JSON list of C-alpha atoms in Angstrom, two decimals:
[
{"chain": "A", "resi": 29, "resn": "MET", "atom": "CA", "xyz": [0.00, 0.00, 0.00]},
{"chain": "A", "resi": 30, "resn": "PRO", "atom": "CA", "xyz": [1.28, 3.52, -0.76]},
{"chain": "A", "resi": 31, "resn": "ILE", "atom": "CA", "xyz": [2.21, 5.61, 2.29]},
{"chain": "A", "resi": 32, "resn": "VAL", "atom": "CA", "xyz": [1.42, 9.34, 2.37]},
{"chain": "A", "resi": 33, "resn": "ASP", "atom": "CA", "xyz": [2.86, 11.67, 5.01]},
{"chain": "A", "resi": 34, "resn": "LEU", "atom": "CA", "xyz": [0.19, 14.25, 5.91]},
{"chain": "A", "resi": 35, "resn": "THR", "atom": "CA", "xyz": [2.32, 16.10, 8.45]},
{"chain": "A", "resi": 36, "resn": "ARG", "atom": "CA", "xyz": [2.86, 19.84, 8.26]},
{"chain": "A", "resi": 37, "resn": "PRO", "atom": "CA", "xyz": [6.48, 20.95, 8.78]},
{"chain": "A", "resi": 38, "resn": "PHE", "atom": "CA", "xyz": [7.31, 22.77, 12.02]},
{"chain": "A", "resi": 39, "resn": "TRP", "atom": "CA", "xyz": [7.40, 26.55, 11.72]},
{"chain": "A", "resi": 40, "resn": "GLY", "atom": "CA", "xyz": [7.75, 28.08, 15.20]},
{"chain": "A", "resi": 41, "resn": "HIS", "atom": "CA", "xyz": [10.23, 25.84, 16.95]},
{"chain": "A", "resi": 42, "resn": "LYS", "atom": "CA", "xyz": [13.72, 26.66, 18.15]},
{"chain": "A", "resi": 43, "resn": "ALA", "atom": "CA", "xyz": [16.52, 24.12, 18.38]},
{"chain": "A", "resi": 44, "resn": "GLU", "atom": "CA", "xyz": [19.60, 25.04, 20.40]},
{"chain": "A", "resi": 45, "resn": "LEU", "atom": "CA", "xyz": [22.61, 22.90, 19.51]},
{"chain": "A", "resi": 46, "resn": "VAL", "atom": "CA", "xyz": [24.85, 21.80, 22.37]},
{"chain": "A", "resi": 47, "resn": "LEU", "atom": "CA", "xyz": [28.16, 20.12, 21.51]},
{"chain": "A", "resi": 48, "resn": "TYR", "atom": "CA", "xyz": [29.52, 17.35, 23.76]},
{"chain": "A", "resi": 49, "resn": "PRO", "atom": "CA", "xyz": [33.19, 16.42, 23.17]},
{"chain": "A", "resi": 50, "resn": "LEU", "atom": "CA", "xyz": [33.65, 12.71, 23.90]},
{"chain": "A", "resi": 51, "resn": "LYS", "atom": "CA", "xyz": [37.04, 11.12, 24.28]},
{"chain": "A", "resi": 52, "resn": "SER", "atom": "CA", "xyz": [38.50, 7.86, 25.51]},
{"chain": "A", "resi": 53, "resn": "ASP", "atom": "CA", "xyz": [41.75, 5.98, 25.03]},
{"chain": "A", "resi": 54, "resn": "ARG", "atom": "CA", "xyz": [40.13, 4.32, 21.97]},
{"chain": "A", "resi": 55, "resn": "THR", "atom": "CA", "xyz": [38.26, 7.11, 20.17]},
{"chain": "A", "resi": 56, "resn": "GLU", "atom": "CA", "xyz": [37.33, 10.77, 20.03]},
{"chain": "A", "resi": 57, "resn": "TYR", "atom": "CA", "xyz": [34.23, 12.49, 18.59]},
{"chain": "A", "resi": 58, "resn": "THR", "atom": "CA", "xyz": [31.66, 15.21, 19.29]},
{"chain": "A", "resi": 59, "resn": "GLY", "atom": "CA", "xyz": [28.07, 14.47, 20.23]},
{"chain": "A", "resi": 60, "resn": "MET", "atom": "CA", "xyz": [25.37, 16.89, 19.02]},
{"chain": "A", "resi": 61, "resn": "VAL", "atom": "CA", "xyz": [22.38, 17.34, 21.33]},
{"chain": "A", "resi": 62, "resn": "TYR", "atom": "CA", "xyz": [19.42, 19.70, 20.75]},
{"chain": "A", "resi": 63, "resn": "ASN", "atom": "CA", "xyz": [17.37, 21.60, 23.30]},
{"chain": "A", "resi": 64, "resn": "TYR", "atom": "CA", "xyz": [13.93, 22.22, 21.76]},
{"chain": "A", "resi": 65, "resn": "SER", "atom": "CA", "xyz": [11.39, 24.94, 22.34]},
{"chain": "A", "resi": 66, "resn": "PHE", "atom": "CA", "xyz": [8.02, 24.76, 20.55]},
{"chain": "A", "resi": 67, "resn": "ASN", "atom": "CA", "xyz": [4.30, 25.33, 21.00]},
{"chain": "A", "resi": 68, "resn": "SER", "atom": "CA", "xyz": [1.97, 22.33, 21.37]},
{"chain": "A", "resi": 69, "resn": "MET", "atom": "CA", "xyz": [0.07, 23.60, 18.30]},
{"chain": "A", "resi": 70, "resn": "ASP", "atom": "CA", "xyz": [3.17, 23.75, 16.10]},
{"chain": "A", "resi": 71, "resn": "SER", "atom": "CA", "xyz": [3.11, 21.47, 13.04]},
{"chain": "A", "resi": 72, "resn": "THR", "atom": "CA", "xyz": [0.30, 18.93, 12.72]},
{"chain": "A", "resi": 73, "resn": "TYR", "atom": "CA", "xyz": [-0.93, 18.18, 16.23]},
{"chain": "A", "resi": 74, "resn": "LEU", "atom": "CA", "xyz": [-3.04, 15.73, 18.19]},
{"chain": "A", "resi": 75, "resn": "ASP", "atom": "CA", "xyz": [-5.78, 17.28, 20.32]},
{"chain": "A", "resi": 76, "resn": "LEU", "atom": "CA", "xyz": [-7.12, 15.03, 23.07]},
{"chain": "A", "resi": 77, "resn": "PRO", "atom": "CA", "xyz": [-10.22, 15.99, 25.12]},
{"chain": "A", "resi": 78, "resn": "GLY", "atom": "CA", "xyz": [-7.94, 17.28, 27.89]},
{"chain": "A", "resi": 79, "resn": "HIS", "atom": "CA", "xyz": [-7.02, 20.23, 25.67]},
{"chain": "A", "resi": 80, "resn": "ILE", "atom": "CA", "xyz": [-10.16, 21.82, 27.15]},
{"chain": "A", "resi": 81, "resn": "ARG", "atom": "CA", "xyz": [-10.20, 21.94, 30.95]},
{"chain": "A", "resi": 82, "resn": "GLU", "atom": "CA", "xyz": [-13.91, 21.14, 31.15]},
{"chain": "A", "resi": 83, "resn": "THR", "atom": "CA", "xyz": [-13.50, 17.90, 29.16]},
{"chain": "A", "resi": 84, "resn": "ASP", "atom": "CA", "xyz": [-10.16, 16.78, 30.59]},
{"chain": "A", "resi": 85, "resn": "ASP", "atom": "CA", "xyz": [-10.34, 13.01, 31.08]},
{"chain": "A", "resi": 86, "resn": "GLY", "atom": "CA", "xyz": [-6.72, 12.61, 32.17]},
{"chain": "A", "resi": 87, "resn": "VAL", "atom": "CA", "xyz": [-5.60, 11.03, 28.89]},
{"chain": "A", "resi": 88, "resn": "THR", "atom": "CA", "xyz": [-2.34, 12.43, 27.54]},
{"chain": "A", "resi": 89, "resn": "ALA", "atom": "CA", "xyz": [0.08, 11.59, 24.77]},
{"chain": "A", "resi": 90, "resn": "GLU", "atom": "CA", "xyz": [2.07, 9.75, 27.43]},
{"chain": "A", "resi": 91, "resn": "ASN", "atom": "CA", "xyz": [-0.67, 7.39, 28.63]},
{"chain": "A", "resi": 92, "resn": "TYR", "atom": "CA", "xyz": [-3.03, 6.86, 25.68]},
{"chain": "A", "resi": 93, "resn": "ASP", "atom": "CA", "xyz": [-3.02, 3.47, 24.01]},
{"chain": "A", "resi": 94, "resn": "PRO", "atom": "CA", "xyz": [-0.83, 3.77, 20.86]},
{"chain": "A", "resi": 95, "resn": "ALA", "atom": "CA", "xyz": [-2.86, 1.00, 19.25]},
{"chain": "A", "resi": 96, "resn": "ALA", "atom": "CA", "xyz": [-5.91, 3.27, 19.32]},
{"chain": "A", "resi": 97, "resn": "TRP", "atom": "CA", "xyz": [-4.61, 5.24, 16.32]},
{"chain": "A", "resi": 98, "resn": "TYR", "atom": "CA", "xyz": [-2.35, 2.75, 14.60]},
{"chain": "A", "resi": 99, "resn": "ARG", "atom": "CA", "xyz": [-3.56, 1.79, 11.08]},
{"chain": "A", "resi": 100, "resn": "VAL", "atom": "CA", "xyz": [-7.15, 2.74, 11.91]},
{"chain": "A", "resi": 101, "resn": "PRO", "atom": "CA", "xyz": [-9.77, 2.40, 9.14]},
{"chain": "A", "resi": 102, "resn": "CYS", "atom": "CA", "xyz": [-10.62, 5.89, 7.98]},
{"chain": "A", "resi": 103, "resn": "ARG", "atom": "CA", "xyz": [-13.14, 7.45, 5.59]},
{"chain": "A", "resi": 104, "resn": "VAL", "atom": "CA", "xyz": [-11.80, 10.28, 3.40]},
{"chain": "A", "resi": 105, "resn": "VAL", "atom": "CA", "xyz": [-14.28, 12.99, 2.38]},
{"chain": "A", "resi": 106, "resn": "HIS", "atom": "CA", "xyz": [-13.54, 15.83, -0.06]},
{"chain": "A", "resi": 107, "resn": "LEU", "atom": "CA", "xyz": [-16.02, 18.71, 0.09]},
{"chain": "A", "resi": 108, "resn": "HIS", "atom": "CA", "xyz": [-14.32, 21.00, -2.47]},
{"chain": "A", "resi": 109, "resn": "ARG", "atom": "CA", "xyz": [-15.28, 24.21, -0.69]},
{"chain": "A", "resi": 110, "resn": "GLN", "atom": "CA", "xyz": [-13.86, 27.59, -1.64]},
{"chain": "A", "resi": 111, "resn": "ASP", "atom": "CA", "xyz": [-12.28, 30.21, 0.61]},
{"chain": "A", "resi": 112, "resn": "ASN", "atom": "CA", "xyz": [-14.88, 32.20, 2.58]},
{"chain": "A", "resi": 113, "resn": "SER", "atom": "CA", "xyz": [-17.71, 29.83, 1.65]},
{"chain": "A", "resi": 114, "resn": "GLY", "atom": "CA", "xyz": [-19.01, 29.54, 5.22]},
{"chain": "A", "resi": 115, "resn": "GLY", "atom": "CA", "xyz": [-20.50, 26.69, 7.18]},
{"chain": "A", "resi": 116, "resn": "VAL", "atom": "CA", "xyz": [-20.58, 22.98, 6.34]},
{"chain": "A", "resi": 117, "resn": "SER", "atom": "CA", "xyz": [-23.83, 21.36, 7.48]},
{"chain": "A", "resi": 118, "resn": "ALA", "atom": "CA", "xyz": [-24.79, 17.80, 8.39]},
{"chain": "A", "resi": 119, "resn": "SER", "atom": "CA", "xyz": [-26.62, 17.49, 5.07]},
{"chain": "A", "resi": 120, "resn": "ASP", "atom": "CA", "xyz": [-23.45, 18.61, 3.25]},
{"chain": "A", "resi": 121, "resn": "LEU", "atom": "CA", "xyz": [-21.48, 15.84, 4.98]},
{"chain": "A", "resi": 122, "resn": "GLU", "atom": "CA", "xyz": [-24.11, 13.18, 4.43]},
{"chain": "A", "resi": 123, "resn": "ALA", "atom": "CA", "xyz": [-24.36, 14.08, 0.73]},
{"chain": "A", "resi": 124, "resn": "ALA", "atom": "CA", "xyz": [-20.57, 14.00, 0.31]},
{"chain": "A", "resi": 125, "resn": "CYS", "atom": "CA", "xyz": [-20.38, 10.60, 2.04]},
{"chain": "A", "resi": 126, "resn": "GLY", "atom": "CA", "xyz": [-23.42, 9.09, 0.38]},
{"chain": "A", "resi": 127, "resn": "GLY", "atom": "CA", "xyz": [-24.98, 8.44, 3.79]},
{"chain": "A", "resi": 128, "resn": "LYS", "atom": "CA", "xyz": [-23.69, 7.69, 7.28]},
{"chain": "A", "resi": 129, "resn": "ILE", "atom": "CA", "xyz": [-20.14, 6.37, 7.68]},
{"chain": "A", "resi": 130, "resn": "SER", "atom": "CA", "xyz": [-19.01, 3.49, 9.89]},
{"chain": "A", "resi": 131, "resn": "THR", "atom": "CA", "xyz": [-15.24, 3.96, 10.23]},
{"chain": "A", "resi": 132, "resn": "PRO", "atom": "CA", "xyz": [-13.75, 5.00, 13.59]},
{"chain": "A", "resi": 133, "resn": "ALA", "atom": "CA", "xyz": [-11.74, 7.77, 11.89]},
{"chain": "A", "resi": 134, "resn": "LEU", "atom": "CA", "xyz": [-12.71, 10.48, 9.42]},
{"chain": "A", "resi": 135, "resn": "ILE", "atom": "CA", "xyz": [-10.50, 12.68, 7.25]},
{"chain": "A", "resi": 136, "resn": "LEU", "atom": "CA", "xyz": [-12.49, 15.74, 6.29]},
{"chain": "A", "resi": 137, "resn": "ASN", "atom": "CA", "xyz": [-11.01, 17.81, 3.47]},
{"chain": "A", "resi": 138, "resn": "GLY", "atom": "CA", "xyz": [-13.16, 20.92, 3.40]},
{"chain": "A", "resi": 139, "resn": "LEU", "atom": "CA", "xyz": [-10.95, 23.11, 1.24]},
{"chain": "A", "resi": 140, "resn": "GLU", "atom": "CA", "xyz": [-10.42, 23.03, -2.50]},
{"chain": "A", "resi": 141, "resn": "GLY", "atom": "CA", "xyz": [-6.81, 22.13, -3.27]},
{"chain": "A", "resi": 142, "resn": "ARG", "atom": "CA", "xyz": [-5.26, 24.15, -0.44]},
{"chain": "A", "resi": 143, "resn": "ASN", "atom": "CA", "xyz": [-4.06, 23.66, 3.10]},
{"chain": "A", "resi": 144, "resn": "ALA", "atom": "CA", "xyz": [-5.83, 25.39, 5.98]},
{"chain": "A", "resi": 145, "resn": "TRP", "atom": "CA", "xyz": [-3.04, 27.94, 6.47]},
{"chain": "A", "resi": 146, "resn": "GLU", "atom": "CA", "xyz": [-3.34, 29.01, 2.82]},
{"chain": "A", "resi": 147, "resn": "MET", "atom": "CA", "xyz": [-6.98, 30.09, 3.29]},
{"chain": "A", "resi": 148, "resn": "THR", "atom": "CA", "xyz": [-8.72, 32.85, 5.23]},
{"chain": "A", "resi": 149, "resn": "LYS", "atom": "CA", "xyz": [-8.70, 31.57, 8.80]},
{"chain": "A", "resi": 150, "resn": "ARG", "atom": "CA", "xyz": [-11.98, 29.92, 9.85]},
{"chain": "A", "resi": 151, "resn": "SER", "atom": "CA", "xyz": [-13.81, 31.14, 6.75]},
{"chain": "A", "resi": 152, "resn": "VAL", "atom": "CA", "xyz": [-14.94, 27.55, 6.11]},
{"chain": "A", "resi": 153, "resn": "PHE", "atom": "CA", "xyz": [-16.11, 25.74, 9.23]},
{"chain": "A", "resi": 154, "resn": "LEU", "atom": "CA", "xyz": [-18.28, 23.00, 10.69]},
{"chain": "A", "resi": 155, "resn": "GLU", "atom": "CA", "xyz": [-21.82, 23.88, 11.68]},
{"chain": "A", "resi": 156, "resn": "MET", "atom": "CA", "xyz": [-22.92, 22.33, 14.97]},
{"chain": "A", "resi": 157, "resn": "ASP", "atom": "CA", "xyz": [-25.33, 19.93, 13.24]},
{"chain": "A", "resi": 158, "resn": "ALA", "atom": "CA", "xyz": [-22.33, 18.64, 11.25]},
{"chain": "A", "resi": 159, "resn": "VAL", "atom": "CA", "xyz": [-20.51, 18.01, 14.53]},
{"chain": "A", "resi": 160, "resn": "GLU", "atom": "CA", "xyz": [-23.53, 16.04, 15.79]},
{"chain": "A", "resi": 161, "resn": "TRP", "atom": "CA", "xyz": [-23.57, 14.05, 12.54]},
{"chain": "A", "resi": 162, "resn": "ILE", "atom": "CA", "xyz": [-19.90, 13.12, 13.04]},
{"chain": "A", "resi": 163, "resn": "VAL", "atom": "CA", "xyz": [-20.56, 12.10, 16.65]},
{"chain": "A", "resi": 164, "resn": "ASP", "atom": "CA", "xyz": [-23.66, 10.09, 15.67]},
{"chain": "A", "resi": 165, "resn": "CYS", "atom": "CA", "xyz": [-21.59, 8.15, 13.12]},
{"chain": "A", "resi": 166, "resn": "GLY", "atom": "CA", "xyz": [-19.39, 6.90, 15.98]},
{"chain": "A", "resi": 167, "resn": "VAL", "atom": "CA", "xyz": [-16.24, 8.68, 14.81]},
{"chain": "A", "resi": 168, "resn": "LYS", "atom": "CA", "xyz": [-13.54, 8.67, 17.49]},
{"chain": "A", "resi": 169, "resn": "LEU", "atom": "CA", "xyz": [-10.79, 10.48, 15.55]},
{"chain": "A", "resi": 170, "resn": "LEU", "atom": "CA", "xyz": [-11.45, 13.49, 13.31]},
{"chain": "A", "resi": 171, "resn": "ILE", "atom": "CA", "xyz": [-8.69, 14.77, 11.04]},
{"chain": "A", "resi": 172, "resn": "SER", "atom": "CA", "xyz": [-9.80, 17.95, 9.32]},
{"chain": "A", "resi": 173, "resn": "ASP", "atom": "CA", "xyz": [-8.70, 21.20, 7.73]},
{"chain": "A", "resi": 174, "resn": "ILE", "atom": "CA", "xyz": [-11.92, 22.91, 8.92]},
{"chain": "A", "resi": 175, "resn": "TYR", "atom": "CA", "xyz": [-13.26, 23.05, 12.48]},
{"chain": "A", "resi": 176, "resn": "GLU", "atom": "CA", "xyz": [-14.44, 26.12, 14.37]},
{"chain": "A", "resi": 177, "resn": "SER", "atom": "CA", "xyz": [-15.95, 29.37, 13.07]},
{"chain": "A", "resi": 178, "resn": "THR", "atom": "CA", "xyz": [-14.88, 32.87, 14.12]},
{"chain": "A", "resi": 179, "resn": "ARG", "atom": "CA", "xyz": [-18.07, 32.92, 16.29]},
{"chain": "A", "resi": 180, "resn": "LEU", "atom": "CA", "xyz": [-16.65, 30.17, 18.51]},
{"chain": "A", "resi": 181, "resn": "ASP", "atom": "CA", "xyz": [-19.68, 27.88, 18.37]},
{"chain": "A", "resi": 182, "resn": "GLY", "atom": "CA", "xyz": [-18.15, 25.15, 20.54]},
{"chain": "A", "resi": 183, "resn": "VAL", "atom": "CA", "xyz": [-17.06, 22.63, 17.91]},
{"chain": "A", "resi": 184, "resn": "PHE", "atom": "CA", "xyz": [-14.10, 21.31, 19.92]},
{"chain": "A", "resi": 185, "resn": "LEU", "atom": "CA", "xyz": [-16.03, 21.36, 23.19]},
{"chain": "A", "resi": 186, "resn": "ARG", "atom": "CA", "xyz": [-18.76, 19.16, 21.72]},
{"chain": "A", "resi": 187, "resn": "LEU", "atom": "CA", "xyz": [-16.32, 16.76, 20.06]},
{"chain": "A", "resi": 188, "resn": "PHE", "atom": "CA", "xyz": [-14.29, 16.38, 23.24]},
{"chain": "A", "resi": 189, "resn": "GLU", "atom": "CA", "xyz": [-17.43, 15.94, 25.39]},
{"chain": "A", "resi": 190, "resn": "LYS", "atom": "CA", "xyz": [-18.20, 12.92, 23.21]},
{"chain": "A", "resi": 191, "resn": "GLY", "atom": "CA", "xyz": [-14.66, 11.53, 23.43]},
{"chain": "A", "resi": 192, "resn": "VAL", "atom": "CA", "xyz": [-13.69, 12.44, 19.86]},
{"chain": "A", "resi": 193, "resn": "ALA", "atom": "CA", "xyz": [-9.99, 13.27, 19.51]},
{"chain": "A", "resi": 194, "resn": "THR", "atom": "CA", "xyz": [-8.87, 15.55, 16.69]},
{"chain": "A", "resi": 195, "resn": "VAL", "atom": "CA", "xyz": [-5.82, 16.14, 14.54]},
{"chain": "A", "resi": 196, "resn": "CYS", "atom": "CA", "xyz": [-5.39, 19.76, 13.45]},
{"chain": "A", "resi": 197, "resn": "GLU", "atom": "CA", "xyz": [-3.29, 21.36, 10.71]},
{"chain": "A", "resi": 198, "resn": "PRO", "atom": "CA", "xyz": [-2.86, 18.24, 8.55]},
{"chain": "A", "resi": 199, "resn": "ALA", "atom": "CA", "xyz": [-0.93, 18.82, 5.34]},
{"chain": "A", "resi": 200, "resn": "ASN", "atom": "CA", "xyz": [-2.03, 17.97, 1.81]},
{"chain": "A", "resi": 201, "resn": "ILE", "atom": "CA", "xyz": [-5.08, 15.87, 2.68]},
{"chain": "A", "resi": 202, "resn": "TYR", "atom": "CA", "xyz": [-6.67, 17.18, -0.51]},
{"chain": "A", "resi": 203, "resn": "ARG", "atom": "CA", "xyz": [-4.16, 15.04, -2.40]},
{"chain": "A", "resi": 204, "resn": "LEU", "atom": "CA", "xyz": [-5.48, 11.75, -1.05]},
{"chain": "A", "resi": 205, "resn": "PRO", "atom": "CA", "xyz": [-6.93, 9.93, -4.07]},
{"chain": "A", "resi": 206, "resn": "CYS", "atom": "CA", "xyz": [-8.95, 7.41, -2.07]},
{"chain": "A", "resi": 207, "resn": "LYS", "atom": "CA", "xyz": [-12.29, 7.20, -0.28]},
{"chain": "A", "resi": 208, "resn": "GLU", "atom": "CA", "xyz": [-10.88, 4.99, 2.45]},
{"chain": "A", "resi": 209, "resn": "CYS", "atom": "CA", "xyz": [-7.44, 4.52, 3.96]},
{"chain": "A", "resi": 210, "resn": "ARG", "atom": "CA", "xyz": [-5.74, 3.47, 7.15]},
{"chain": "A", "resi": 211, "resn": "ILE", "atom": "CA", "xyz": [-4.45, 6.27, 9.34]},
{"chain": "A", "resi": 212, "resn": "THR", "atom": "CA", "xyz": [-1.69, 6.29, 11.93]},
{"chain": "A", "resi": 213, "resn": "VAL", "atom": "CA", "xyz": [-1.15, 9.09, 14.45]},
{"chain": "A", "resi": 214, "resn": "ALA", "atom": "CA", "xyz": [2.18, 8.91, 16.26]},
{"chain": "A", "resi": 215, "resn": "ALA", "atom": "CA", "xyz": [2.87, 11.38, 19.07]},
{"chain": "A", "resi": 216, "resn": "THR", "atom": "CA", "xyz": [5.87, 11.66, 21.36]},
{"chain": "A", "resi": 217, "resn": "ALA", "atom": "CA", "xyz": [4.96, 10.36, 24.81]},
{"chain": "A", "resi": 218, "resn": "LEU", "atom": "CA", "xyz": [4.79, 13.68, 26.65]},
{"chain": "A", "resi": 219, "resn": "PRO", "atom": "CA", "xyz": [2.39, 14.07, 29.60]},
{"chain": "A", "resi": 220, "resn": "THR", "atom": "CA", "xyz": [0.17, 16.62, 27.81]},
{"chain": "A", "resi": 221, "resn": "PRO", "atom": "CA", "xyz": [-3.19, 16.33, 26.01]},
{"chain": "A", "resi": 222, "resn": "GLN", "atom": "CA", "xyz": [-2.00, 18.35, 22.99]},
{"chain": "A", "resi": 223, "resn": "ILE", "atom": "CA", "xyz": [1.18, 17.51, 21.12]},
{"chain": "A", "resi": 224, "resn": "PRO", "atom": "CA", "xyz": [2.66, 17.78, 17.61]},
{"chain": "A", "resi": 225, "resn": "CYS", "atom": "CA", "xyz": [2.39, 14.43, 15.85]},
{"chain": "A", "resi": 226, "resn": "ARG", "atom": "CA", "xyz": [3.24, 12.53, 12.69]},
{"chain": "A", "resi": 227, "resn": "LEU", "atom": "CA", "xyz": [0.23, 11.74, 10.53]},
{"chain": "A", "resi": 228, "resn": "ILE", "atom": "CA", "xyz": [0.53, 8.87, 8.04]},
{"chain": "A", "resi": 229, "resn": "ALA", "atom": "CA", "xyz": [-2.09, 7.54, 5.62]},
{"chain": "A", "resi": 230, "resn": "GLU", "atom": "CA", "xyz": [-1.88, 4.30, 3.65]},
{"chain": "A", "resi": 231, "resn": "TYR", "atom": "CA", "xyz": [-4.27, 3.31, 0.90]}
]
């Protein structure tokens, strides 16, 4: 199966190089160690319900089950929306999917041939009935380039209340040529509910 990396490159991190001279009676070389500084929303990132205080269930990137998001069956939906085209409704999703979906993961490509950061921020977004449709389908992992509106309707709050984790700022999901794939989310085991991750699709 082809593998597609859907991870956005880091943009706000800092990496301080520290050199460690190492020497023994047998060899001599210099170790290179990096001290990192970055935001938890840098690159593509995993958002667990604990990202919102009111829905914090104690699950972090350190203690979640890695099998939960390893090669998970995933539906891929392309909506082909334009910049500033507004809300995506439940009926929009159902029409694009041809009915309810049954996979535990959903990749939602709301934008036409662009990444989220190349569009007007939050000018295409999920209406709350679309969020309920996703929840009602039993989705447990939502990977999307559209989420909340500028009104702050509570999209993430509702998803997290229902135990739906999200991946934000995926890269190039509009290039996926398939309707279904397997998705893997790999996050460094830090004790936080929000962490940059690697996002891999295979189809």
